[in-house]
């Protein structure tokens, strides 16, 4: 494969079979990227345009779909509350960047698809389905990496740092991008693998196999180096074009289930030892101590989150019970109760991406407020369980 570097953001790849791919690396909230995409398609007159979008995201953008189809109860029952929160935080952060630069996130991708359709040029949506990407990232991450990801996203949306157009344009520079990717690989290796490396492979394969001999491919600048490397590997036949493995959502970790049930058994075992070694009174005291610690911390979390009084009371009672059943988390119970007691309004769905950017919005928007209660009660209940262990063991002495 021959690689011709036209500019810092545009490269022409000539494959062994004669196919030419003009690769444009963009920043997703950059007016410069939008202008470059328009210019490149006009100049190249390609027989196909490939874009870093999946069909579902394209339809959502063109039909202006928001969060109105969100079924919060179902999401909480499926234990996807943290995943939804991460998704919302990322969407809101991108929207804030777009407001600062005057360019909506992904405008250059949408422009590429729009111009192609105007010129009757076929469009290939070459990215992996977004929910598959999020689910893979979530399933393959351990608990601490999940917490680090959510913390990073929440910190980003509350940051008052201003991003200029010059800062955005710098994101297209190879050395800046590589530094950011290296940092992500160090801090969140699984997230980097799923969000960047796997999608590099998916995009490269989809573009390489797309019909046509003169293609224009519009992708985020962060994907360009990996995309070129993967196309080269496809050319050399050292990379399979089969995408089945990275298109599937892995099952829940067996190790995670084992640890959850091990904690339950260990907890009951410690209390059981108290009954057998020190009698009924001691065992009952230990049980009530654990029950009270778990219930109190969960109640504090719900209270600090300004949950509905019914949610607070029931969550406190449910916390010790759900701690003995890893398939049902107290956060799920608290979230479902809250969304039942305070049903989301139309304005909550309409304003979710704006409200999540404001501290007040986490309490006034009923969708975000429910997720806040889900998150805090889940975390505090987990703390209660782990804090109880050394205290109960110490009481046996």
PDB file of C-alpha atoms in Angstrom, residues 29-32 100-101 162-172:
ATOM      1  CA  UNK A  29     -16.404  20.072  16.980  1.00  0.00           C
ATOM      2  CA  UNK A  30     -14.216  21.887  14.451  1.00  0.00           C
ATOM      3  CA  UNK A  31     -15.483  24.295  11.794  1.00  0.00           C
ATOM      4  CA  UNK A  32     -12.185  23.750   9.974  1.00  0.00           C
ATOM      5  CA  UNK A 100     -18.172  26.823  22.862  1.00  0.00           C
ATOM      6  CA  UNK A 101     -16.913  26.387  19.300  1.00  0.00           C
ATOM      7  CA  UNK A 162     -12.976  27.059  28.124  1.00  0.00           C
ATOM      8  CA  UNK A 163     -12.019  25.358  24.873  1.00  0.00           C
ATOM      9  CA  UNK A 164     -11.083  27.634  21.975  1.00  0.00           C
ATOM     10  CA  UNK A 165     -11.188  26.846  18.271  1.00  0.00           C
ATOM     11  CA  UNK A 166      -7.378  26.804  18.339  1.00  0.00           C
ATOM     12  CA  UNK A 167      -7.431  24.130  21.051  1.00  0.00           C
ATOM     13  CA  UNK A 168      -9.821  22.042  18.962  1.00  0.00           C
ATOM     14  CA  UNK A 169      -7.629  22.338  15.870  1.00  0.00           C
ATOM     15  CA  UNK A 170      -4.630  21.133  17.905  1.00  0.00           C
ATOM     16  CA  UNK A 171      -6.532  17.910  18.565  1.00  0.00           C
ATOM     17  CA  UNK A 172      -5.917  16.998  14.920  1.00  0.00           C
TER      18      UNK A 172
END
